[in-house]
Each structure stands twice: as C-alpha cells, then as structure tokens.
CSV table of C-alpha atoms in Angstrom, one decimal:
chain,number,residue,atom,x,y,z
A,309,UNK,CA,0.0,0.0,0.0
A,310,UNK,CA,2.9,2.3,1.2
A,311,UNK,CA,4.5,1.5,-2.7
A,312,UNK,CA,1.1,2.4,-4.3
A,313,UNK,CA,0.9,5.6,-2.9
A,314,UNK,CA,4.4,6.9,-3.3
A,315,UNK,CA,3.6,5.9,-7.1
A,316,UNK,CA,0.8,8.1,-7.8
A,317,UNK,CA,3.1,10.9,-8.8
A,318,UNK,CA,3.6,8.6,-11.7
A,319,UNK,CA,0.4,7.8,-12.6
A,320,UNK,CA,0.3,7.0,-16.4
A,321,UNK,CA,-3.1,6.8,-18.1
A,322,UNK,CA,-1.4,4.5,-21.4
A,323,UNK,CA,0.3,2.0,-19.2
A,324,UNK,CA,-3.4,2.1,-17.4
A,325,UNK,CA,-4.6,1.4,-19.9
A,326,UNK,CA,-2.2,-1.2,-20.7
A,327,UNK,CA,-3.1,-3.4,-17.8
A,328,UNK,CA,-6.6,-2.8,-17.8
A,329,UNK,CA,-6.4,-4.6,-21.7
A,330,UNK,CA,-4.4,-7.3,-20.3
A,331,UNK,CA,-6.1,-7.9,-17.0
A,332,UNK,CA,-9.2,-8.2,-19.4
A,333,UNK,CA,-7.8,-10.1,-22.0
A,334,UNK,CA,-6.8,-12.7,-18.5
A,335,UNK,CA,-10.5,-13.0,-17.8
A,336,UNK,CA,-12.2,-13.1,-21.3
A,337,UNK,CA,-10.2,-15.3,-23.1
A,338,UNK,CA,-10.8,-19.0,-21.0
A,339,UNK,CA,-14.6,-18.2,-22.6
A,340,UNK,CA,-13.3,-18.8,-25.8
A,341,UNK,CA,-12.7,-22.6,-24.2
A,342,UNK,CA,-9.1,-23.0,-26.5
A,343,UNK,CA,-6.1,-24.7,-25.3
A,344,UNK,CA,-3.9,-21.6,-25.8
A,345,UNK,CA,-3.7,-20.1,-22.0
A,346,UNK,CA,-4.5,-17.0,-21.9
A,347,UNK,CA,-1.2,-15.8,-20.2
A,348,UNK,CA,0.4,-15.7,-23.9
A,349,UNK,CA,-2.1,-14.0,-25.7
A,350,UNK,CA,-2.7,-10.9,-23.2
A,351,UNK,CA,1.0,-10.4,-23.1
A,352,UNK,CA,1.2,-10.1,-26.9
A,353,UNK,CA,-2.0,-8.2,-26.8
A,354,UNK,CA,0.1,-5.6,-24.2
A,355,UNK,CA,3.1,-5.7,-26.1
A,356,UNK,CA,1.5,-4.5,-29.5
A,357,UNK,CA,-0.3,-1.9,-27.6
A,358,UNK,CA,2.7,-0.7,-25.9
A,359,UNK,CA,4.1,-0.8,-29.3
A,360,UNK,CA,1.5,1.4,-30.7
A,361,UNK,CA,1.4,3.7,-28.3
A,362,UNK,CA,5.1,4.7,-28.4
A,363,UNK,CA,4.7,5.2,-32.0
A,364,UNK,CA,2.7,7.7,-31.1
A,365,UNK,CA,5.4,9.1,-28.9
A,366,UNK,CA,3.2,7.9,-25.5
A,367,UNK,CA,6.1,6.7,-23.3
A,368,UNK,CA,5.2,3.1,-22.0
A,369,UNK,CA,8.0,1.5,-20.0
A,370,UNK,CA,8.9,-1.8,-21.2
A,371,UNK,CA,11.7,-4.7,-20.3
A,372,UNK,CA,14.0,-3.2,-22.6
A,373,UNK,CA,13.4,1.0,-21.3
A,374,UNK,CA,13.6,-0.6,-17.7
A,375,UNK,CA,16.6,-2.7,-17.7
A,376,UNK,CA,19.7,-2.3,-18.9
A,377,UNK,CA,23.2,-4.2,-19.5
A,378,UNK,CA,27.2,-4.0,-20.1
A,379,UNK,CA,28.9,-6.5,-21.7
A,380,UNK,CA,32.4,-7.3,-21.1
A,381,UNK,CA,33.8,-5.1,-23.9
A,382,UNK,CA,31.9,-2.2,-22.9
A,383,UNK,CA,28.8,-2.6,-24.8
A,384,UNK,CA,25.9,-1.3,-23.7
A,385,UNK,CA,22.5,-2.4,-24.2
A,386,UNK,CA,18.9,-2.5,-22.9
A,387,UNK,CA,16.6,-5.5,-21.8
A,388,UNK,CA,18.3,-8.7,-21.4
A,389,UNK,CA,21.5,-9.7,-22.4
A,390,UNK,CA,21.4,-12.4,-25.5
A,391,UNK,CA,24.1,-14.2,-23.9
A,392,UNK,CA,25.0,-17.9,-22.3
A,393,UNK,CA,26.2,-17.4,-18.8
A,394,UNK,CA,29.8,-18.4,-18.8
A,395,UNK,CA,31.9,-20.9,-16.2
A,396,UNK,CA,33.4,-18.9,-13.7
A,397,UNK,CA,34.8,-19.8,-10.2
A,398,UNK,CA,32.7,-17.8,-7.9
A,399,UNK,CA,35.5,-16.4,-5.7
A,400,UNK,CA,37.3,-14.6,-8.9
A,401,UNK,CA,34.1,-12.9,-9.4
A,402,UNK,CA,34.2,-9.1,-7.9
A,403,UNK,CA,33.0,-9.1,-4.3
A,404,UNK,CA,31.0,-6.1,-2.9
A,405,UNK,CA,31.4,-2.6,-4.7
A,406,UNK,CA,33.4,-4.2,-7.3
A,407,UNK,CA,36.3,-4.9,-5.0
A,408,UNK,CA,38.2,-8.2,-5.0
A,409,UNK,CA,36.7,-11.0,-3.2
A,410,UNK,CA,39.4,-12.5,-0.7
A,411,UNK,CA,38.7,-16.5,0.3
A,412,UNK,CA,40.1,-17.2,3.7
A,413,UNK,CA,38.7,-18.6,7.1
A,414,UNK,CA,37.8,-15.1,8.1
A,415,UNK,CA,35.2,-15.1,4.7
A,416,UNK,CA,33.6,-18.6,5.6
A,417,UNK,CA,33.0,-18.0,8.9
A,418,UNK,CA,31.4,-14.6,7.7
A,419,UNK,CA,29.5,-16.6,5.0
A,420,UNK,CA,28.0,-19.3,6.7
A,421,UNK,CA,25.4,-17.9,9.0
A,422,UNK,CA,23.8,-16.1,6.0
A,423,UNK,CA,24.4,-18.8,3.7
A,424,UNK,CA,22.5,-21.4,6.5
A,425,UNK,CA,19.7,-18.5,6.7
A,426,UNK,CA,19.3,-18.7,3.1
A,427,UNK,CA,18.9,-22.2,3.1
A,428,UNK,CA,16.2,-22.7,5.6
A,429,UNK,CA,14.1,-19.6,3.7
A,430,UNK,CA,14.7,-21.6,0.4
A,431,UNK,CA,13.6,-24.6,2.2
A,432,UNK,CA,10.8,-23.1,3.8
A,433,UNK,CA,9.5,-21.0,0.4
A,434,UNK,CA,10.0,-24.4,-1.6
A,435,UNK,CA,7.8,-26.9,0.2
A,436,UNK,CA,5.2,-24.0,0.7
A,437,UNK,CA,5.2,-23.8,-2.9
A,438,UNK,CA,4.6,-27.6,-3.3
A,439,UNK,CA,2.4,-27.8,-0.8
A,440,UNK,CA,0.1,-24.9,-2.8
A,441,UNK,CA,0.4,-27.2,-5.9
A,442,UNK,CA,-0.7,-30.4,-4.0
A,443,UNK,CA,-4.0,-28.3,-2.9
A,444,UNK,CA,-4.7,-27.2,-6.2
A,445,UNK,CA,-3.3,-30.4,-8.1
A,446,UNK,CA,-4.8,-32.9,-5.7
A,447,UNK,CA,-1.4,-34.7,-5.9
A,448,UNK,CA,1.7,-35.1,-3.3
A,449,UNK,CA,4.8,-33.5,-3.4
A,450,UNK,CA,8.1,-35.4,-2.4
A,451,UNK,CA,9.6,-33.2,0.0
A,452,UNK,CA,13.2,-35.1,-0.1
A,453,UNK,CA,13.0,-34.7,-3.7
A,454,UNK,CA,12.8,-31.3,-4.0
A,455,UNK,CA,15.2,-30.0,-1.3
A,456,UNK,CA,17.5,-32.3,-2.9
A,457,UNK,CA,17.1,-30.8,-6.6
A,458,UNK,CA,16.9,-27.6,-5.4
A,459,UNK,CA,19.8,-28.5,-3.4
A,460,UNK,CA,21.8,-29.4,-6.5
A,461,UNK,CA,20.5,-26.7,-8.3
A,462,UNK,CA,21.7,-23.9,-6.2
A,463,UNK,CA,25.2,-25.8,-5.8
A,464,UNK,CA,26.1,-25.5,-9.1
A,465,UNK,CA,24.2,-22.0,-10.3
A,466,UNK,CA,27.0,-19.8,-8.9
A,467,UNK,CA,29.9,-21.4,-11.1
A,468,UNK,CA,27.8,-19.5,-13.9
A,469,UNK,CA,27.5,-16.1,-12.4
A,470,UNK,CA,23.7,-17.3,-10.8
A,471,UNK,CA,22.4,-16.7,-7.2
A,472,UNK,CA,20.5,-18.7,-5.1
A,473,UNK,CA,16.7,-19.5,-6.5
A,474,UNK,CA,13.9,-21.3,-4.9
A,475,UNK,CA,10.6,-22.8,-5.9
A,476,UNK,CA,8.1,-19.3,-6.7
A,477,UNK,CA,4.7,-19.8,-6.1
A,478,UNK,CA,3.9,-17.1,-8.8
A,479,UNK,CA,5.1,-19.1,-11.7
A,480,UNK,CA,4.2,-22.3,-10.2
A,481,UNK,CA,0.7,-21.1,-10.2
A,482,UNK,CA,0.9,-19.9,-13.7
A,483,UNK,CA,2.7,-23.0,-14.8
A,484,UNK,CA,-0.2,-25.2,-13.5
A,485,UNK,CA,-2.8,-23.0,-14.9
A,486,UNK,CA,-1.4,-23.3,-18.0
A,487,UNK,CA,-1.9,-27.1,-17.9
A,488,UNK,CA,1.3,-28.7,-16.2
A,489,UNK,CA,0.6,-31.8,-15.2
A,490,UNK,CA,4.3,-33.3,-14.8
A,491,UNK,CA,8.1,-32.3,-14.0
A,492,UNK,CA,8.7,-32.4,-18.2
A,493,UNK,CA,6.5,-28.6,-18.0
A,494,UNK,CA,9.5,-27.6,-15.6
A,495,UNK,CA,12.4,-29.1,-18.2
A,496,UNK,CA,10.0,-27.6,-20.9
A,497,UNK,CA,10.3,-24.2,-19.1
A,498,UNK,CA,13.6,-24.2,-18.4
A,499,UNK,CA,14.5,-24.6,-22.3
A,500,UNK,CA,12.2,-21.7,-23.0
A,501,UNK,CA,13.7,-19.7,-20.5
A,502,UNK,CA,17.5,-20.7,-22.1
A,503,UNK,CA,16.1,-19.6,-25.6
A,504,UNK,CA,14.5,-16.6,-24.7
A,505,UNK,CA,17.9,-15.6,-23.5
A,506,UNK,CA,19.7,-16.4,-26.5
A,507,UNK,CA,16.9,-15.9,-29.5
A,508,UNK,CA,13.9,-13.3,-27.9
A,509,UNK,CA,15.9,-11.4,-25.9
A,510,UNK,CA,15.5,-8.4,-28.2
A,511,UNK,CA,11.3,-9.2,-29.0
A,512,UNK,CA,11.1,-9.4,-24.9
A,513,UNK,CA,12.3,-6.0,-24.3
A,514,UNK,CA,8.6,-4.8,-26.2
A,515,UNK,CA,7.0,-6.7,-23.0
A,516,UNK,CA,5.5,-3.4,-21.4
A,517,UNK,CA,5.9,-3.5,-17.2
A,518,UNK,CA,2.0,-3.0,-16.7
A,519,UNK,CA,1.0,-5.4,-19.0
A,520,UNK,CA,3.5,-7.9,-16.9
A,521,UNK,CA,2.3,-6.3,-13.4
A,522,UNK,CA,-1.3,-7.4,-14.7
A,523,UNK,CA,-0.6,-10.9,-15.4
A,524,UNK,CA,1.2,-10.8,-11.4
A,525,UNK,CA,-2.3,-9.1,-10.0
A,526,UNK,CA,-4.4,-12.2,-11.5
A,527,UNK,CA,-2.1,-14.9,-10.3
A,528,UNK,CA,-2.1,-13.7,-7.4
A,529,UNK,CA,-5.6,-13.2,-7.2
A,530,UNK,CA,-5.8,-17.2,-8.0
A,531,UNK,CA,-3.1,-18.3,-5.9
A,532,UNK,CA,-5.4,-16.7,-2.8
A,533,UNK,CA,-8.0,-18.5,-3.7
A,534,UNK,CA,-10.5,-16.3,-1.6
A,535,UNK,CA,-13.9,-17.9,-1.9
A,536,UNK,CA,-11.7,-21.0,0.0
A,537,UNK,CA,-10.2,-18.7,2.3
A,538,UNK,CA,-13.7,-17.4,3.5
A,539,UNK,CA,-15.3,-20.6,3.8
A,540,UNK,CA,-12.3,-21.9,6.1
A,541,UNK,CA,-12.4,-18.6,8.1
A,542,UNK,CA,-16.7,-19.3,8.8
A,543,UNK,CA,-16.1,-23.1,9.6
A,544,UNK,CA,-12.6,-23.7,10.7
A,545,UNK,CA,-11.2,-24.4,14.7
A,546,UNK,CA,-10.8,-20.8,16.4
A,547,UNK,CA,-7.1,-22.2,16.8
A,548,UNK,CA,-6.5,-22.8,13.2
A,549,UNK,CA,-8.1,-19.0,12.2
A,550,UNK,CA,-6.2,-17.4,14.7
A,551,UNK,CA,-3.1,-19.1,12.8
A,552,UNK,CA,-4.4,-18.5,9.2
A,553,UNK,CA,-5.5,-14.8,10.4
A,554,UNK,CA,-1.7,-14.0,11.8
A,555,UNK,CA,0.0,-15.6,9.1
A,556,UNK,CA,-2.2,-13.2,6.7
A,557,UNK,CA,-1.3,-10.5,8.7
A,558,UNK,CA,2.1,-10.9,8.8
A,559,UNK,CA,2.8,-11.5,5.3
A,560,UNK,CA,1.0,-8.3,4.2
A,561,UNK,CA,3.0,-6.1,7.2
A,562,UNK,CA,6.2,-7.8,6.6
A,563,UNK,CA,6.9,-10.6,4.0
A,564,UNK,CA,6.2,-14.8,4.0
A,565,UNK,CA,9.3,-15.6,5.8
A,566,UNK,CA,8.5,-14.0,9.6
A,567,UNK,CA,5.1,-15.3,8.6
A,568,UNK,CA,5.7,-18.0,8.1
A,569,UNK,CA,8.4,-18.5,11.3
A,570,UNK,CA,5.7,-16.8,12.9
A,571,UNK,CA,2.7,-19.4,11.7
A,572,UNK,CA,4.8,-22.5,12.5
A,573,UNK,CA,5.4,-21.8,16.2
A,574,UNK,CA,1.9,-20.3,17.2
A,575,UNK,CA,0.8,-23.5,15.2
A,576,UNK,CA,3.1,-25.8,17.5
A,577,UNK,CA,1.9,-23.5,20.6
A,578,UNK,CA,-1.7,-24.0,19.8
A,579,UNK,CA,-1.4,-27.5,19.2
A,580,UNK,CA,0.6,-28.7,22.1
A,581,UNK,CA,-2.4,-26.5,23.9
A,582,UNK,CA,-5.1,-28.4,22.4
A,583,UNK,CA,-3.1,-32.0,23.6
A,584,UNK,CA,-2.1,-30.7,27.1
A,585,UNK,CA,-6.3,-30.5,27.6
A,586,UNK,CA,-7.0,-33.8,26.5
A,587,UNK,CA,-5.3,-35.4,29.0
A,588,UNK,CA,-7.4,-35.9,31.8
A,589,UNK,CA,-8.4,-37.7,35.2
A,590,UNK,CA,-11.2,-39.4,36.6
A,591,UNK,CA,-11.6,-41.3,39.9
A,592,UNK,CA,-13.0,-44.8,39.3
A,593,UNK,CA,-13.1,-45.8,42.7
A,594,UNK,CA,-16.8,-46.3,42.3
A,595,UNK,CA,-16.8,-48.3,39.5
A,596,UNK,CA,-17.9,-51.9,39.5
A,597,UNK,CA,-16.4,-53.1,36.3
A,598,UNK,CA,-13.1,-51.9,36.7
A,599,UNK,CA,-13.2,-51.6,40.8
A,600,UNK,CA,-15.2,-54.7,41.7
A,601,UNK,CA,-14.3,-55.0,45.5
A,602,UNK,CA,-15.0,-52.2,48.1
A,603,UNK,CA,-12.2,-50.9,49.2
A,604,UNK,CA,-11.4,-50.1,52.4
A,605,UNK,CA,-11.5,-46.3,53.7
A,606,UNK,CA,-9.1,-43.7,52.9
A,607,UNK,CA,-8.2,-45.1,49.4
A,608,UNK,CA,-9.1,-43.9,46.1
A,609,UNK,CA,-8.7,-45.7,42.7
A,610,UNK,CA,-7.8,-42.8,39.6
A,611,UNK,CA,-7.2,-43.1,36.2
A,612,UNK,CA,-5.2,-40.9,33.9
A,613,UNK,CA,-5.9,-41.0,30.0
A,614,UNK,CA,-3.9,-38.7,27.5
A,615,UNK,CA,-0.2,-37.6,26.9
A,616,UNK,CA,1.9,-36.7,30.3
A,617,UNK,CA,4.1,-34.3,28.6
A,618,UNK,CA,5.2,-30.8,29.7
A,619,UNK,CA,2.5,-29.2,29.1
A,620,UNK,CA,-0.5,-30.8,31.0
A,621,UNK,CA,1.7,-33.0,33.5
A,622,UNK,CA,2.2,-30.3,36.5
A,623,UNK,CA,-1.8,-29.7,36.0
A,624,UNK,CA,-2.6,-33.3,36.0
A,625,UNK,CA,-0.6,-34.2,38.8
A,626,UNK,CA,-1.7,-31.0,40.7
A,627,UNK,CA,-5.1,-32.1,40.1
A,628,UNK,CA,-3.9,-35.8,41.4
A,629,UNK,CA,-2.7,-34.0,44.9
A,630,UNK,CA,-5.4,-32.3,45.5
A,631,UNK,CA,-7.7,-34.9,45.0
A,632,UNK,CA,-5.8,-37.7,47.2
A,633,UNK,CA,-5.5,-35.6,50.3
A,634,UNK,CA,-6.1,-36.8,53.4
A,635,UNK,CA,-6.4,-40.7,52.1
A,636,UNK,CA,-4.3,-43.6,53.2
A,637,UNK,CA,-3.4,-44.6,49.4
A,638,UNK,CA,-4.2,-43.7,46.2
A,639,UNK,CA,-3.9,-46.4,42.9
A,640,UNK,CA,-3.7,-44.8,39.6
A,641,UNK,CA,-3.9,-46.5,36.6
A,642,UNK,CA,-2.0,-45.0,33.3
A,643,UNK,CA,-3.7,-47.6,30.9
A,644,UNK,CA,-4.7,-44.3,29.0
A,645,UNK,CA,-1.4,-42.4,28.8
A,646,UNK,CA,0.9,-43.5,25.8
A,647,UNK,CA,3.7,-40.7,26.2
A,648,UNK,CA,5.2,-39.9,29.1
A,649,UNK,CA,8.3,-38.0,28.7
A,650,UNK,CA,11.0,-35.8,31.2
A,651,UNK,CA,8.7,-33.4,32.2
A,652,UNK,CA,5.8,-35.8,33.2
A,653,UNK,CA,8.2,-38.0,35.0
A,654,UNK,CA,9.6,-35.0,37.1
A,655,UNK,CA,5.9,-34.1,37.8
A,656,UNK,CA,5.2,-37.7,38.6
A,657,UNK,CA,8.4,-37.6,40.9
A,658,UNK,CA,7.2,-34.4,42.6
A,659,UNK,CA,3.6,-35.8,43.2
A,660,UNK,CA,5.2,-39.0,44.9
A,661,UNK,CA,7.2,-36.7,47.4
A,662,UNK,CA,4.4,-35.5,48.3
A,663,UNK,CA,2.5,-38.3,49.2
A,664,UNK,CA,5.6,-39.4,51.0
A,665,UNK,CA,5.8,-36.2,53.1
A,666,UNK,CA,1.9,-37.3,53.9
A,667,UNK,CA,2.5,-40.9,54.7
A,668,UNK,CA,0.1,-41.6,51.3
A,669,UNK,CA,1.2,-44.8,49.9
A,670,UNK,CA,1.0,-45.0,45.7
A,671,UNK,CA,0.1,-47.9,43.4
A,672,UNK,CA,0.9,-47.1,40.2
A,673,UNK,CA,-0.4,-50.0,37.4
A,674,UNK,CA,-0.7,-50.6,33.7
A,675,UNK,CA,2.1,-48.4,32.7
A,676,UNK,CA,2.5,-48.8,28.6
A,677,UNK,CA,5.8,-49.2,26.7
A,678,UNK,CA,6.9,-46.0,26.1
A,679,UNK,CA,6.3,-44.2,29.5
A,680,UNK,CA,8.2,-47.5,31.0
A,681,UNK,CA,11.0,-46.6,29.2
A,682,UNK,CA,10.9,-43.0,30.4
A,683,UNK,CA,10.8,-44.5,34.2
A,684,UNK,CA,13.5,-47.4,33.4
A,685,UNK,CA,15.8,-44.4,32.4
A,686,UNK,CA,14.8,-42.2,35.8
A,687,UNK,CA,15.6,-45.3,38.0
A,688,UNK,CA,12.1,-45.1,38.9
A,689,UNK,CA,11.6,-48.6,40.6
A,690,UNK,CA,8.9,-49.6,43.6
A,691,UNK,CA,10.0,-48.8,47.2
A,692,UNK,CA,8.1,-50.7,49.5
A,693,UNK,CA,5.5,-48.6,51.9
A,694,UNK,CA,5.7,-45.7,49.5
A,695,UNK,CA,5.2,-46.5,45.8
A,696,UNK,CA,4.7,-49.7,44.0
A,697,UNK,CA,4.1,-50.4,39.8
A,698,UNK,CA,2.4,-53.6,38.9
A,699,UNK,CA,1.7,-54.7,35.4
A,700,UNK,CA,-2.1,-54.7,36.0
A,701,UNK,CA,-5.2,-52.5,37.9
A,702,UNK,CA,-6.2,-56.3,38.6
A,703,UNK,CA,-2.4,-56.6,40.3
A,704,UNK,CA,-2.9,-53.0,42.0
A,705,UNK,CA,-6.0,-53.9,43.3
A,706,UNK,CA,-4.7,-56.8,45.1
A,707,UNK,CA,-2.2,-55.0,47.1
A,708,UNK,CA,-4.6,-52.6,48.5
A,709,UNK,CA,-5.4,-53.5,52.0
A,710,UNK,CA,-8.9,-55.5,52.5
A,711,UNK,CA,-11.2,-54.2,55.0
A,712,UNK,CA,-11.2,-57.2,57.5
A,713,UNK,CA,-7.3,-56.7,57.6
A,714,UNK,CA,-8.0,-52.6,58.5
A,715,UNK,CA,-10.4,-54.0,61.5
C-alpha cells in the first residue's frame, strides 16, 4: 500500500490502460474454451499496444526501457543480455562494490550464517510452494525430492555467475494453470527460458511492465483463492483461524518468511495446547467393572488418559494431589497415557514426594511401553510402603489393604 501511494506521482493513463487490456484479456479469453492459456495472448496483446502507443510518442515502460546491461567489452544495451552465462569460479568474481573478493577462514565464517539462513528460507518458500500445488493439483509433493534438486541446483548455479533460486509460487501457479501436469513442463520451461535468453531477448524487451504487473495481479488473485479462504475462516477451529489470520497478517505487514516462522510456532503453541487438555483424570473408585471389590476407607482408585508431557503434567498431577489428600493410598492407573516424557516423570516424581511427606502410599499399574521406558531411564523402581508399579489395575488392586485386615 505504502508502494502504491508513493507511485501516484507517476500515474500514467497509457500504461493504465495497458493493464486494464491485459487484465481483461486474462478474464475473457478462457470463454473462448481454446487450449492456448491465456497468459500468452494478453501479453502479446500488451506488447503490441505498448508498441503502438510509443509510436505515437506515449512513453510506455517496457523490459527493454527498464533494464539495462554491459557486456564485457563495454557494450551497452537495454533489456536482457542475448548471452550464455559463462563458467566462472565464484571467488574470482568481484566481491561487494566491485572490490576483489578474498577466500580465507575469516570469509567462511562470515559466510556461513547467511548462507545457513538462506537455506532454511529456500527450504521453507519451496515446500510451501509444493504444498500450494498439491492443494490445487490434488497430488503429493516429495519433500526429499525437492530440497534435494533444489539443493543441487543452487550448488552448481553460482559457477555461472547465478544466485540462489527457490521454488516461486507465482510461476508455479501460472505454470499449473497453463496445464502442467508433470516435471517435463518444468524441463519444458527451463528450455524456454534458455532460448528466450539467447533468440527473444530483443522481441522481450517490447513486453510493457503493466502489461507484466497485470498478469502478477491475476495470479495472485488465483493463488489466494479467496472464496476458499472465506469458507475456512466461517467453519474452521478458532485455533487454526487465529493461525491462518496472523499468518495473513504478517505477510501483508512484513513478508512470508516472519510469517511464516511466525505461523509454524503459534501453530506448535496451539497445538501442544489443544493436547495438554485432552489429558485428563477421573476417579474410578466407584466403578464396578473396573473396581469390583470395596475398598477399604481412605483409598481412592484414579485413572489418567492422554499424553503426560510438559505441558499438562504439572496440572494433571496438581489435580492428582489435591484430589488424594487426606487418604491412606491412592492407585492410579495409566492404561490411558501413551507418552510420558522428562517433564511428566519430574511431575510424577514431585507428586510422589508428596505423598511421601503425607505418609500416602501409591500404586501405580498398567504403565504402557513408552512411558516404562521413560521411568526405566529415571531409575524409577517400587520402594516398599511408599510406591509400587504392577503390570495390572487387577495386580494394584490386590495390594490394596482389605477391610477385614484394616479391623
């Protein structure tokens, strides 16, 4: 917005009208139900224009007014060069300002936080990409795969003067919409890309900006895919809008990347949020089918279904305290809990001290594979009169005390 209106100084009705052709040219033409897309027609249509109005000396910037090139003997021209990149070591190219570029220790360690940056944005921007072409393809990407081209890709680009490039959702979109289906469109559009360099460099410098910054407005305009962005807003989780919402947000105030970074943790945050309250407890004490004896006063039988991890085992086993105060022994059963990592054993730890401190004895039974793990690599093992694990509730049940022995 803040681009838009330092612009209107330069408000040009021909390039106006420029875009307005070629943004209508973008809608019109699928009526017409052909197989040409109608990306190539309304740039042809904005290039003759263009074209025609600087015949009638109406200045229209183009590629070639825009853009401009020396070669290595001096020459000068405008729009793209019609040249081959050529093999060059990247370290005798000229380094920043057109001074030398020295390669020593002091360089690499210089280097390599940007360079690890730059990786992790191409990563990220690449499998967004794909993952926007699996929505609107209905297909799967191969995540391996395309790190690992683009990997290869970006290894090799800068022995010919190139930078680092990542997948663009822009063109991928356009790509698709002009009827991709495989990776042979991307071979295919690399080799146009190598002979527009070489054969239409000179016809590509006609290509007026507005006519190209129409075609941008419509793919965007696709790639948002707004009626689907409304519909998820009205019926998606609170948690998930709140995500989609900042991520939106962010991207318009700042760019994809911190939205991205942004999106990913509030997502994690959320998430781990939404598991921490399914774990709960419930006293079963009362129970016939799982309890079928009375037992005798002062004990309580509880049961504890859902993920003690960090972030709900402090509440859980707060909840566990409270709730087996002033009782001889409490036996909880962890039948339901399939994760139980450092953070729930510490919490598990503190909620035993405190039954020690309160003379409470614990029974813990039916402890799954994973959290008895976790406990075998505490050294959390029974100690008689104070906490004992057994295999079963059945087991657990056993060692409470009957109520003739109590008498």
């Amino acid at each position: 917005m803040e681009a838009l209106l330092l612009a209107l100084p330069s408000f040009s009705l021909a390039e106006l009208t420029i875009a307005a052709v070629t943004f209508i040219t973008l809608v019109l033409w699928p009526l017409l139900k052909t197989s040409v897309p109608p990306h190539l027609p309304a740039i042809i249509i904005a290039s003759l224009l263009g074209v025609m109005l600087n015949i009638f000396d109406v200045e229209v910037a183009t590629i070639g007014s825009r853009f401009s090139y020396t070669l290595a003997d001096g020459t000068v021209g405008q729009g793209i060069p019609p040249l081959l990149p050529e093999f060059q070591w990247p370290w005798l190219q000229p380094g920043p300002n057109g001074q030398p570029f020295e390669l020593s220790f002091k360089t690499i360690q210089i280097l390599l936080p940007a360079a690890f940056a730059i990786a992790m944005i191409g990563a990220i921007e690449s499998l967004l990409c794909a993952v926007v072409l699996d929505g609107m393809s209905g297909k799967r990407h191969s995540a391996n795969s395309e790190l690992l081209g683009q990997g290869i890709g970006n290894i090799v680009t800068p022995f010919f003067g190139g930078i680092t490039a990542t997948a663009a959702i822009a063109r991928s979109v356009v790509n698709f919409k002009a009827g991709a289906e495989s990776p042979v469109a991307e071979m295919i559009h690399a080799l146009v890309v190598l002979l527009a360099l070489v054969v239409l460099a000179q016809a590509l410098a006609y290509v007026p900006m507005a006519g190209l910054a129409a075609l941008l407005v419509m793919v965007a305009w696709k790639m948002s895919e707004a009626p689907k962005s409304l519909h998820f807003v009205k019926t998606a989780p609170r948690d998930d809008v709140v995500v989609f919402v900042t991520c939106l947000t962010l991207t318009v105030l700042f760019d994809m990347v911190i939205a991205i970074t942004v999106g990913v943790m509030l997502a994690a945050l959320l998430f781990m949020k939404e598991i921490a309250g399914m774990t709960k407890i419930s006293e079963i004490t009362h129970q016939p089918r799982q309890v079928p004896n009375k037992l005798p006063p002062g004990w309580r039988v509880y049961s504890i279904s859902g993920p003690l991890f960090f972030a709900a085992a402090d509440r859980v086993f707060g909840e566990l305290t409270l709730l087996s105060d002033q009782t001889k022994g409490v036996v909880v059963s962890l039948e339901g809990v399939g994760v139980l990592d450092a953070g729930g054993m510490a919490a598990l730890q503190k909620f035993l001290n405190r039954c020690r401190k309160r003379q409470t004895q614990v029974i813990i039974s039916d402890i799954q594979l994973l959290p008895l793990k976790t406990l075998q690599h505490g050294d959390m093992t029974s100690q008689p009169g104070h906490v004992t694990f057994t295999a079963t509730l059945d087991e657990a049940l056993a060692l409470v005390p009957q109520p003739e022995a109590e008498v």
